[in-house]
Coordinates of N, CA and C and ligand atoms in Angstrom, one line a residue:
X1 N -5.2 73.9 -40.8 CA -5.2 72.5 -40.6 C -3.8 71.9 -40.5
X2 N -3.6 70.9 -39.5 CA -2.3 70.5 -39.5 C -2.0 69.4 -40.9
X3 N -0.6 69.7 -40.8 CA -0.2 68.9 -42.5 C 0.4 67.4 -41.3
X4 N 0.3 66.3 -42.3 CA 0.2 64.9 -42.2 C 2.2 65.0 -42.0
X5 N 2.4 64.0 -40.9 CA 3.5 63.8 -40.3 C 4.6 63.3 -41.6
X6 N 5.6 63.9 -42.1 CA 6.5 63.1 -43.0 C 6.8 61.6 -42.4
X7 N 7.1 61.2 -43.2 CA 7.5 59.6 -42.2 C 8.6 58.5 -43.0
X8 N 9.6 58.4 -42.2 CA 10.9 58.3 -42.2 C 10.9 56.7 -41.9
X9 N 11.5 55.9 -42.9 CA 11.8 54.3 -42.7 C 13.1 54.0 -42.3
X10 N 13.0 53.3 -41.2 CA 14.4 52.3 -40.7 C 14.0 51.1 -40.4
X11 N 15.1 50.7 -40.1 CA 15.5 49.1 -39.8 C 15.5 48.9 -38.5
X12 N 15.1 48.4 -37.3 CA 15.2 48.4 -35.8 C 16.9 47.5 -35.9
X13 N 17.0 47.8 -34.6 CA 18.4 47.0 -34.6 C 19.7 48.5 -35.0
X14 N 20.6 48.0 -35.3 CA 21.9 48.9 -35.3 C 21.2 50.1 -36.3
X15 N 20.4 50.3 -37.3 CA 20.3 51.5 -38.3 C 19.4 52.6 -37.4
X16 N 18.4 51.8 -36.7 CA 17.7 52.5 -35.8 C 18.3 53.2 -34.8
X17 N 19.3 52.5 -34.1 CA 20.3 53.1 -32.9 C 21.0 54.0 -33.5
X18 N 21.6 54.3 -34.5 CA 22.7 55.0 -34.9 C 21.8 56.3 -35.5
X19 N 20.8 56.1 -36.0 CA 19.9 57.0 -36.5 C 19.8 58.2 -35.6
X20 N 19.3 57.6 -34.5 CA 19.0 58.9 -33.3 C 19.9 60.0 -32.8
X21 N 21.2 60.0 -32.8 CA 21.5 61.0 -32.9 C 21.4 62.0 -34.4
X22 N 21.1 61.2 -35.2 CA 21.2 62.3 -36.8 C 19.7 63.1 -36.6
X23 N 18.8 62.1 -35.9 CA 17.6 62.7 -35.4 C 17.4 64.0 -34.2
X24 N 18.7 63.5 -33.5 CA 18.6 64.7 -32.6 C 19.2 65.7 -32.6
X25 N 20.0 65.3 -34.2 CA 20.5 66.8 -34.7 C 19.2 67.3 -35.3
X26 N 18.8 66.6 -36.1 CA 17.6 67.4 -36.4 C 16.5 68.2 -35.6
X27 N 16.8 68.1 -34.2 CA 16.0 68.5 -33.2 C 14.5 67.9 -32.7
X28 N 14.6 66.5 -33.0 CA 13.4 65.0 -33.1 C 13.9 64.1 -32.0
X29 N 13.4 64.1 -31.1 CA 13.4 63.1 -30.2 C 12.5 61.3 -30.7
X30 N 12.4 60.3 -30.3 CA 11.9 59.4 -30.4 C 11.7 58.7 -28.7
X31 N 10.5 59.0 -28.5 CA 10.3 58.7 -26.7 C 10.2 56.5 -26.8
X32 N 9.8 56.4 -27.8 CA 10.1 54.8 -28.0 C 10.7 53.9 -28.5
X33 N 11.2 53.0 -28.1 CA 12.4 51.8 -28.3 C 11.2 50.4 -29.2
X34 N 11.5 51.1 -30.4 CA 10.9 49.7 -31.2 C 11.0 48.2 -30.6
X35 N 12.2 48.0 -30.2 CA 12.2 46.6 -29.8 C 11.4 46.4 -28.5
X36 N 11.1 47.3 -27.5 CA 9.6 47.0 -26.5 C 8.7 47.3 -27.0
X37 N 8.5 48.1 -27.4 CA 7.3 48.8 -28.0 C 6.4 48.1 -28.9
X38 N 7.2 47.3 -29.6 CA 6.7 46.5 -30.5 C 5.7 47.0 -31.8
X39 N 5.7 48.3 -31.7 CA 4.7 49.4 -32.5 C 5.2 49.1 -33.7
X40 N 5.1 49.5 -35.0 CA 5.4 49.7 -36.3 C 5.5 51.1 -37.0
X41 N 4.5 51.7 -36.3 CA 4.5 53.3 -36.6 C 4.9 54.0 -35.2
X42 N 6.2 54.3 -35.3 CA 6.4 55.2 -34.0 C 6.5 56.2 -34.2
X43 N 5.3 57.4 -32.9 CA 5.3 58.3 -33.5 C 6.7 59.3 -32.4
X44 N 6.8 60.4 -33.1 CA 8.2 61.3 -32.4 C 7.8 62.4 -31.8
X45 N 8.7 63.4 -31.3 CA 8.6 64.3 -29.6 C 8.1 65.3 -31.2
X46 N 7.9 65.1 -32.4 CA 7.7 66.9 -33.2 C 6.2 66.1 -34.2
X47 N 5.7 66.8 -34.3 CA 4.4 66.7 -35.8 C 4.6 66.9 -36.9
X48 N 6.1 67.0 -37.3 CA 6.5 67.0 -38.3 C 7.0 65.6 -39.2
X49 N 7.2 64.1 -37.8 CA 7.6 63.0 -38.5 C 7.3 61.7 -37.6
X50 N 7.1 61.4 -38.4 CA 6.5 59.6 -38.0 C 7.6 58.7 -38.4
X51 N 7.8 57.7 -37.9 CA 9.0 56.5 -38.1 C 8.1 55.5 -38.3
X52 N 8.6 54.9 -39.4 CA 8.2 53.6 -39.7 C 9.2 52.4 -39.4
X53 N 8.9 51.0 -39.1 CA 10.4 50.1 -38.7 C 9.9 49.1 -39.3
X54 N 10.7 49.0 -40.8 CA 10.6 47.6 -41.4 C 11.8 47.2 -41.7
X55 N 11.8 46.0 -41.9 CA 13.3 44.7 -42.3 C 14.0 45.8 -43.0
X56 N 15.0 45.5 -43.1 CA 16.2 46.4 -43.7 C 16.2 46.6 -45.5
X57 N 16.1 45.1 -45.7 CA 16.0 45.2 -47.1 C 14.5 45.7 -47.7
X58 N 13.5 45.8 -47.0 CA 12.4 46.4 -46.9 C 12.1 48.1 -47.5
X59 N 13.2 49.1 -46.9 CA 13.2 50.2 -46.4 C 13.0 50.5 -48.4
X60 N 13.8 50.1 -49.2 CA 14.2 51.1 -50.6 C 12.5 50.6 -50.8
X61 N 12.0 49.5 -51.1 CA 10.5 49.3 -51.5 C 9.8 50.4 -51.1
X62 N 9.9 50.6 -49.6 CA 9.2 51.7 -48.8 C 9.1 52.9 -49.3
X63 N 10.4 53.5 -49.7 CA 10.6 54.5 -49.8 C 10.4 54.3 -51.7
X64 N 10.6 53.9 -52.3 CA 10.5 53.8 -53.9 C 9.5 54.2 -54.3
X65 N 8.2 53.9 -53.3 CA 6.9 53.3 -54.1 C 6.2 54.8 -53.1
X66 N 6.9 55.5 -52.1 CA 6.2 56.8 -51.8 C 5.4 56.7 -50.3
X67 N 5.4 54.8 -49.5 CA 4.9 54.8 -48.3 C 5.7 55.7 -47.4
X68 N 6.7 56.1 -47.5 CA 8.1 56.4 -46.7 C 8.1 57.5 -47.6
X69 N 8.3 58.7 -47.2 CA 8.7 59.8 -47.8 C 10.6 59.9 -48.0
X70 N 11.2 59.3 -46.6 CA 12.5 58.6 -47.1 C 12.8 58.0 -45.9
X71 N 14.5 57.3 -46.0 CA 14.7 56.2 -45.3 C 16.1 56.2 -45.0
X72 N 16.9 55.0 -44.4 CA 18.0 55.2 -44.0 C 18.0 53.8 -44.3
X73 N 19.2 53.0 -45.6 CA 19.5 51.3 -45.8 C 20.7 51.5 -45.8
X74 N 21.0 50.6 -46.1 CA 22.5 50.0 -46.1 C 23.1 49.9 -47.6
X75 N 24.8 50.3 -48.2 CA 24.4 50.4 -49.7 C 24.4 49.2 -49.9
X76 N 24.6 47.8 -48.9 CA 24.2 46.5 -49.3 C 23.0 46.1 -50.2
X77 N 22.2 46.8 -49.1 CA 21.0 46.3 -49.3 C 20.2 47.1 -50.8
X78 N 20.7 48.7 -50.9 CA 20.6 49.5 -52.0 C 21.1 48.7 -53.1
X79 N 22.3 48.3 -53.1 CA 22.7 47.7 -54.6 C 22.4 46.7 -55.2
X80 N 21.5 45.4 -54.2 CA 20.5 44.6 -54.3 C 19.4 45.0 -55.3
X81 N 18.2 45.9 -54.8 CA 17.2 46.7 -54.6 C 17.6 47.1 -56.0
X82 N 18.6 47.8 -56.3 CA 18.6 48.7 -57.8 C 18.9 47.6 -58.7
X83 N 19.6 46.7 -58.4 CA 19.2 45.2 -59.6 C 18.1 45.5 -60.3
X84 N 16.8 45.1 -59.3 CA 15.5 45.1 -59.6 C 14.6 46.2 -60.0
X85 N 15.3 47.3 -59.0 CA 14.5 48.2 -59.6 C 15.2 50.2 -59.6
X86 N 15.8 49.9 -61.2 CA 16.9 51.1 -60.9 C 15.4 52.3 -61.2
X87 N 16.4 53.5 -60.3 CA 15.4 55.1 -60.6 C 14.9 54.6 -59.4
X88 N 14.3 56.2 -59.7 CA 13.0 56.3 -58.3 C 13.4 56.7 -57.0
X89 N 14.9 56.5 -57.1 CA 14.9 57.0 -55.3 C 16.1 57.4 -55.7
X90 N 16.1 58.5 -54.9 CA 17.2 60.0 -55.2 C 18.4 59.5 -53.7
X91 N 19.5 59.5 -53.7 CA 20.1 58.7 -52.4 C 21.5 60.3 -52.4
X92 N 21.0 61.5 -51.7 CA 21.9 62.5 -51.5 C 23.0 62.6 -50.5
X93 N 22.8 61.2 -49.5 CA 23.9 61.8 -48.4 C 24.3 60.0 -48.0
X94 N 25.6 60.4 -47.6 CA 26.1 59.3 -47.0 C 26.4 59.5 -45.5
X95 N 25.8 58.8 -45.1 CA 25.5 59.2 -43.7 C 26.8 58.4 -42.8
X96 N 27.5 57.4 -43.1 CA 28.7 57.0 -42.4 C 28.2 56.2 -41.6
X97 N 26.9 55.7 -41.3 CA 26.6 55.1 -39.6 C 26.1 53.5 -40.7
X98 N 26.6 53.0 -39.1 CA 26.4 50.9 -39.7 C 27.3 50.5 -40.4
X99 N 28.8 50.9 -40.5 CA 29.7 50.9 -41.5 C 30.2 49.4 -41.1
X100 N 30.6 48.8 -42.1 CA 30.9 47.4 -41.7 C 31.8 47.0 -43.2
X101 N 32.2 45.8 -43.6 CA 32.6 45.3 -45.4 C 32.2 44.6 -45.8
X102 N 31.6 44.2 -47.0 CA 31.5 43.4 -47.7 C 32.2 42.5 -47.9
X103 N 32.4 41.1 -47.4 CA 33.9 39.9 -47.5 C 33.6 38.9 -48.3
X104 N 34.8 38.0 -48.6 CA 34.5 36.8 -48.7 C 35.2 36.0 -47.7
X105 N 34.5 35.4 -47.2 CA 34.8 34.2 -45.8 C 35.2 32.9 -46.6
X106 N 35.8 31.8 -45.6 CA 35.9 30.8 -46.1 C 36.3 30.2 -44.7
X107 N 36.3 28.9 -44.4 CA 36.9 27.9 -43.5 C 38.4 27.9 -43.5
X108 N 38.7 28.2 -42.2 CA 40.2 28.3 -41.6 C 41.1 27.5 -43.0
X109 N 40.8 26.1 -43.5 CA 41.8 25.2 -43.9 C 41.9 25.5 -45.6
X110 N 40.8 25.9 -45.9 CA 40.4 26.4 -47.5 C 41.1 27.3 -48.3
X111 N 42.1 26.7 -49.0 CA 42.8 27.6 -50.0 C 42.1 28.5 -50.9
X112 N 41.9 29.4 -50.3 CA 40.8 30.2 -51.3 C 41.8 31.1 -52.6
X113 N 42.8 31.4 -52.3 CA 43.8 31.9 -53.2 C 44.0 30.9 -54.4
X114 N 44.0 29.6 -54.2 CA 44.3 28.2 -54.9 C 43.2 27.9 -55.8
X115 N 42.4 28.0 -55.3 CA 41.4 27.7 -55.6 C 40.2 28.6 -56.8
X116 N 40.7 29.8 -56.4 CA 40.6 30.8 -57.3 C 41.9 30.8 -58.8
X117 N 42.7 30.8 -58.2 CA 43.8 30.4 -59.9 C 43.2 29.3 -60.5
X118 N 43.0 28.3 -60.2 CA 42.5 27.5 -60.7 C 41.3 26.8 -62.4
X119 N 40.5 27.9 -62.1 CA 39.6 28.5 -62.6 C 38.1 27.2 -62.5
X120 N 38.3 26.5 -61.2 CA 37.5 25.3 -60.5 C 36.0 26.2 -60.7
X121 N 35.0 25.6 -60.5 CA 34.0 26.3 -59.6 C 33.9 26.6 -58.5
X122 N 33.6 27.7 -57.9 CA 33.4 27.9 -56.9 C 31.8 28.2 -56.3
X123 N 31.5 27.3 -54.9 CA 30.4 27.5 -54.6 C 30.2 28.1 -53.8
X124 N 29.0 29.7 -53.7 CA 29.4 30.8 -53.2 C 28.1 30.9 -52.3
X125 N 27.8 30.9 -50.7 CA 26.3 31.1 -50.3 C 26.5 32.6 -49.9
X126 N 25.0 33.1 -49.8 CA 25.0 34.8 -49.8 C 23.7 35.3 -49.8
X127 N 23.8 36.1 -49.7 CA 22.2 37.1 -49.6 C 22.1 37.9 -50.4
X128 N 23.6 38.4 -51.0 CA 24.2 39.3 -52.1 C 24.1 39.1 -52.9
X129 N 23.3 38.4 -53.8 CA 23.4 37.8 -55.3 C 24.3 38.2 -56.4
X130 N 23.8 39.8 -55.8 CA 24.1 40.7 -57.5 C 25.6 40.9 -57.0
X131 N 25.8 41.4 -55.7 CA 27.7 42.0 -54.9 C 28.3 40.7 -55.8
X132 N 27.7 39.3 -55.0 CA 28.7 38.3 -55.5 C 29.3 38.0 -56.2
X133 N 27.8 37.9 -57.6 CA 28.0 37.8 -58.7 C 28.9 38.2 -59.5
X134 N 28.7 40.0 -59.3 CA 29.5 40.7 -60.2 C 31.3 40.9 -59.8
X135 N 31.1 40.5 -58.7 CA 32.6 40.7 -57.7 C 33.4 39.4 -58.4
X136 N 32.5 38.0 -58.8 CA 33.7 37.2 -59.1 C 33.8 37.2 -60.4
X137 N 32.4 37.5 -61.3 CA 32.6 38.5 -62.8 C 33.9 38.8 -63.1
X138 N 34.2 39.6 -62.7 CA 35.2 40.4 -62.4 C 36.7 40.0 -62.5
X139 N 36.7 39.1 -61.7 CA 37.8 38.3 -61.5 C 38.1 37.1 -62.5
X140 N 36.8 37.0 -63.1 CA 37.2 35.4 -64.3 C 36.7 34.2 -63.6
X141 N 36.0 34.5 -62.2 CA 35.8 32.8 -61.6 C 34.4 32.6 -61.3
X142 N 34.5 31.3 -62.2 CA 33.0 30.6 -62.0 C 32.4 30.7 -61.0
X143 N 31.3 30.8 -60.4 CA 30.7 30.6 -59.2 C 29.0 30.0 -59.6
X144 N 28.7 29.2 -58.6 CA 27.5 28.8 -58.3 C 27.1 29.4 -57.0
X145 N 25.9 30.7 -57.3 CA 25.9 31.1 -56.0 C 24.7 30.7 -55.4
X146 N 24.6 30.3 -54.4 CA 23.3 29.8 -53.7 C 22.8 30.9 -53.0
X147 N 21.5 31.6 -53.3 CA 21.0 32.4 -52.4 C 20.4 32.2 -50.9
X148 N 20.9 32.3 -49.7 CA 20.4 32.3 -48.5 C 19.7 33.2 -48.4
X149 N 19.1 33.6 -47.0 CA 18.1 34.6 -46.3 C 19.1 35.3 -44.4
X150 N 20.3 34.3 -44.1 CA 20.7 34.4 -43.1 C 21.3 33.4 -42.6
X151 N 22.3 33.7 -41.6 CA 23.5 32.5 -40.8 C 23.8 31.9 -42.0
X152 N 24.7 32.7 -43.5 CA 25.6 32.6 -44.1 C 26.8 31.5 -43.7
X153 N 27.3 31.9 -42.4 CA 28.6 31.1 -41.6 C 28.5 29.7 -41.5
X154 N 26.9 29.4 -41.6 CA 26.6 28.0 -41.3 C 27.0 26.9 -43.0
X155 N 27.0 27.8 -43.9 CA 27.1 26.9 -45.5 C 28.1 25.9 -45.1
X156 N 29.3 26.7 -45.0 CA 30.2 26.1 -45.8 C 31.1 25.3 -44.3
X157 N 30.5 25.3 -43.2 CA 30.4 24.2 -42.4 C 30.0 23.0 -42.5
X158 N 28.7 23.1 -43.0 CA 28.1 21.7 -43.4 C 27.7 21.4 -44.9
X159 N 29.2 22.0 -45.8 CA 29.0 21.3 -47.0 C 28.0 22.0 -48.0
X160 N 27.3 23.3 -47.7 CA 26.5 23.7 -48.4 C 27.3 24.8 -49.4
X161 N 28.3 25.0 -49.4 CA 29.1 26.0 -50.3 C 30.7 25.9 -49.6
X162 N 31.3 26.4 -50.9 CA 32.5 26.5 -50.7 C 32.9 28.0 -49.3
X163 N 32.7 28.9 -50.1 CA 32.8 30.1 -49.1 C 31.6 31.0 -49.3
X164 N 32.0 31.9 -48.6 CA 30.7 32.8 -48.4 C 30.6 34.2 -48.7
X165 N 29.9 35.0 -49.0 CA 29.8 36.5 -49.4 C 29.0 37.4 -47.9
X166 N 29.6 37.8 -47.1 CA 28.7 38.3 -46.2 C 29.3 39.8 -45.5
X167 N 28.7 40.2 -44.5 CA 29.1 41.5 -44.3 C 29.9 41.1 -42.9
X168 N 30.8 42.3 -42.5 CA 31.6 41.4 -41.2 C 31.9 43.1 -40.7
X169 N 31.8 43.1 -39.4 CA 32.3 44.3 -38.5 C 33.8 43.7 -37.9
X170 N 33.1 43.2 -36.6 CA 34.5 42.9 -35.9 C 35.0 41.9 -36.4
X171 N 34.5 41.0 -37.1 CA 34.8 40.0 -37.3 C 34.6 38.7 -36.3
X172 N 34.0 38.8 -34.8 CA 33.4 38.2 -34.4 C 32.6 36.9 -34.6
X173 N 31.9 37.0 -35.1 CA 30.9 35.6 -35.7 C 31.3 34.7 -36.7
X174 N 32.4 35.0 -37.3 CA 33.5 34.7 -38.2 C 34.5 33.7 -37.8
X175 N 35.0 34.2 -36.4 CA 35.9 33.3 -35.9 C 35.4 32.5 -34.8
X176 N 33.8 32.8 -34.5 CA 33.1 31.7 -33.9 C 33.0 30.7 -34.3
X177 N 32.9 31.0 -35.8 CA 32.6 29.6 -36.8 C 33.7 29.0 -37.2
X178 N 34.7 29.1 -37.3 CA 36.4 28.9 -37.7 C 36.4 29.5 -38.8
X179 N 35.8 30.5 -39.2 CA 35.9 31.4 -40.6 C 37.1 32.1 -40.8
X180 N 38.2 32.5 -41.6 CA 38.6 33.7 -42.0 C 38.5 34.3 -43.6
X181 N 38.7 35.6 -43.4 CA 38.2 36.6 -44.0 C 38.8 36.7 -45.4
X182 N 38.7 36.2 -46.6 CA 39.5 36.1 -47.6 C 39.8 37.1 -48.5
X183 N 39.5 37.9 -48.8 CA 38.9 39.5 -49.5 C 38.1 39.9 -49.2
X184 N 38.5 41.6 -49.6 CA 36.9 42.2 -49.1 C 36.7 42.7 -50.4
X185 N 35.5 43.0 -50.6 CA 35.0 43.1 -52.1 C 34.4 45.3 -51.7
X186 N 33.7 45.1 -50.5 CA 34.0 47.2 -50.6 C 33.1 47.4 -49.4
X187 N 33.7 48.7 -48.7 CA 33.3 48.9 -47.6 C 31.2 49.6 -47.6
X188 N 31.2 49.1 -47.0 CA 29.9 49.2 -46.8 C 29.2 50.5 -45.6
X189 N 28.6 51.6 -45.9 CA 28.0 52.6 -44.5 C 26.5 52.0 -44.9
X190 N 25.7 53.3 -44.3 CA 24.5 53.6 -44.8 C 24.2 55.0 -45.6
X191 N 23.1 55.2 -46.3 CA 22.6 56.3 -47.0 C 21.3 56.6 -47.0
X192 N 20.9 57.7 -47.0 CA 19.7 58.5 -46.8 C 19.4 58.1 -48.2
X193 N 17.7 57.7 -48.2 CA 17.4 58.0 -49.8 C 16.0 58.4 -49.6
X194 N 15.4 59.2 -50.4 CA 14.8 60.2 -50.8 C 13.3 59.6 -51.8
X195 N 12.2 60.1 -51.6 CA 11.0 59.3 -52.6 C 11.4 60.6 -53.4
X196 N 11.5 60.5 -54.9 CA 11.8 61.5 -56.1 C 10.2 62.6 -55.9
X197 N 9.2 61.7 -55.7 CA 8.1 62.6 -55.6 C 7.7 63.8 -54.6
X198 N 8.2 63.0 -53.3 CA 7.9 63.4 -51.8 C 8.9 64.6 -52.3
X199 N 9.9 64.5 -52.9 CA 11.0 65.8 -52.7 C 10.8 67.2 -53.3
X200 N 9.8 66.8 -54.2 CA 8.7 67.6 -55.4 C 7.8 68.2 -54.6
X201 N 7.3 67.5 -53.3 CA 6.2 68.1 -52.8 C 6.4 68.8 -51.6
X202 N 7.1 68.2 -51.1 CA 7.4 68.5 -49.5 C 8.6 69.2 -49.6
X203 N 9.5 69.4 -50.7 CA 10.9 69.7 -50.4 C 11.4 70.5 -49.2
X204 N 10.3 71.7 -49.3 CA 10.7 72.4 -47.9 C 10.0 72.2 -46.6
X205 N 9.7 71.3 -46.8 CA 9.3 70.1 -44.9 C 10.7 69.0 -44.8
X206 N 11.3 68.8 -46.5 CA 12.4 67.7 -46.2 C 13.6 68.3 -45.8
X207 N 13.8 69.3 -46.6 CA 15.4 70.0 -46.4 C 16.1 70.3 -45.1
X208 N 15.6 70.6 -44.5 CA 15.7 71.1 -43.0 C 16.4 69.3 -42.5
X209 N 15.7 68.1 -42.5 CA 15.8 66.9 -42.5 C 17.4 66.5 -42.8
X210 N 17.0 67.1 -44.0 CA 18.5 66.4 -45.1 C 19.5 67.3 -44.5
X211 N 19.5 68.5 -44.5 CA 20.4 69.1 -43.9 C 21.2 68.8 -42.7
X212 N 20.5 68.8 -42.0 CA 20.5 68.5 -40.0 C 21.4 66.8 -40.3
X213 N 20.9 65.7 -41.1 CA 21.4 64.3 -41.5 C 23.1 64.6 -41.8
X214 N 22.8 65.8 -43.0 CA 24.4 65.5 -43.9 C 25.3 66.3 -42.7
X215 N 24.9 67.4 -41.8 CA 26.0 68.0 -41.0 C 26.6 66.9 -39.9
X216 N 25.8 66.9 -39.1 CA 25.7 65.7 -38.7 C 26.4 64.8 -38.6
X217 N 26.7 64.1 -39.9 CA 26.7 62.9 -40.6 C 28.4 63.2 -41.1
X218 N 28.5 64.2 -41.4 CA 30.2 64.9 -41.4 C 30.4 64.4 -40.2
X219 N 30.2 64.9 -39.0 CA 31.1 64.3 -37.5 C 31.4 63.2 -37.5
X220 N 30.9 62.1 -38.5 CA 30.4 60.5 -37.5 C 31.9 60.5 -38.4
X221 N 32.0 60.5 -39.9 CA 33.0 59.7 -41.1 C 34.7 60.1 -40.0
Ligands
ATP301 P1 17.2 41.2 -41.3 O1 17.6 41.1 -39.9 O2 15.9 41.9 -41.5 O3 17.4 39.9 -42.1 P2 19.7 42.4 -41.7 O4 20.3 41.3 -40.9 O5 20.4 42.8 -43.0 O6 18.2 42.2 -42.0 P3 20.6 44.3 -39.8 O7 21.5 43.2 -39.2 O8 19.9 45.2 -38.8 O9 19.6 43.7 -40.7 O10 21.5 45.1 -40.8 C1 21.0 46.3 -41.3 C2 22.1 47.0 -42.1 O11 23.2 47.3 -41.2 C3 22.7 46.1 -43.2 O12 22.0 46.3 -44.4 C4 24.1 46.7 -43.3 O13 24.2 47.8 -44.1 C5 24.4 47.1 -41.8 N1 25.1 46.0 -41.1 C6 24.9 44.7 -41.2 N2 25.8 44.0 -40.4 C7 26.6 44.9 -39.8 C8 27.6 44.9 -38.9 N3 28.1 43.7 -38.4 N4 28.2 46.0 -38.5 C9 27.8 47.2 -39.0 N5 26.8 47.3 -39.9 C10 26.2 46.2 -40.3
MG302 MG1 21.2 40.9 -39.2

């Protein structure tokens, strides 16, 4: 009897794109593009694995709780996730792809250096709660962080926070807004993480997987 497809969670959008070549080291084709397809379970060119495509911050749940045997997040989105819920998911490889930083932004005119000596409040919008938090911890400065869901850039335009905690590649969308970049708090990739149980059961249906990911995954860094 055939054994049941392992099945592998991502994020559609950039984790998904960058994935496919780690996949086609593994020797896994994927004949469909989530974003037409519109499917949720895509299945792949082998019987060995099924793809799942949920929201990004989604994926550690997925994979925690055993729906996802494992997965590909962001350590943004991981360091979030382990706030709430540390253990449970084994995270062996750093895969290098989606690499982007963790910043603090502010409005072109905003003394953020000044403002920081100070020991003022600072009001912080973010999706990061826990990065934020513990980032200005750190430093001795009060903050009031406001948790958003998305378009961070737009707070501190219209008065809803001082600066912002968000993630930035080119910097692009930053300077759309009149944003610059005031510190970066740590660079950010993605990582493979692992259901502790599935690794117990299937190890040798996963290894081959993990393997094919971490070699791979050398070329990209
Ligand atoms: P959602 O769209 O579901 O709200 P999201 O915006 O976090 O979630 P993506 O934009 O696809 O989803 O980001 C997925 C992951 O890719 C992030 O968790 C992060 O690790 C990484 N990432 C985010 N922005 C960038 C970027 N500009 N460049 C490179 N990698 C990024
Ligand atoms: Mg996004």
């Amino acid at each position: 009897m055939a054994q049941a497809p392992l099945t592998l969670a991502l994020s559609k959008g950039r984790i998904f794109e960058e994935t496919l070549p780690l996949l086609a080291a593994a020797g896994v084709g994927v004949p469909e593009n989530p974003e037409t397809s519109r499917k949720l379970i895509l299945p792949t060119d082998s019987d060995a694995l099924r793809i799942i495509i949920v929201r990004a911050s989604d994926v550690p749940t997925y994979v925690q709780y055993g729906a996802a045997d494992f997965g590909i997040a962001g350590k943004d989105v991981l360091y979030e996730h382990m706030a709430q819920h540390p253990g449970g998911l084994y995270q062996p490889i750093d895969l290098n792809i989606a690499r982007c930083r963790l910043c603090v932004a502010a409005p072109k005119g905003f003394d953020y250096q000044i403002a920081v000596r100070q020991g003022s409040r600072l009001r912080v919008a973010t999706k990061y709660v826990r990065a934020a938090r513990e980032h200005f911890a750190a430093k001795g400065v009060h903050v009031d962080i406001i948790k958003l869901y998305g378009s961070m850039e737009l707070a501190p335009l219209v008065g809803l926070a001082d600066c912002i905690v968000d993630l930035v590649s080119s910097g692009g969308t930053l300077r759309a807004n009149q944003l610059v970049e005031v510190e970066e708090i740590r660079q950010i990739s993605s990582r493979l993480i692992v259901n502790q149980a599935a690794l117990k059961m299937h190890g040798p249906r996963l290894q081959p997987f993990l393997d094919a990911f971490a070699q791979a995954s050398t070329q990209m860094a």
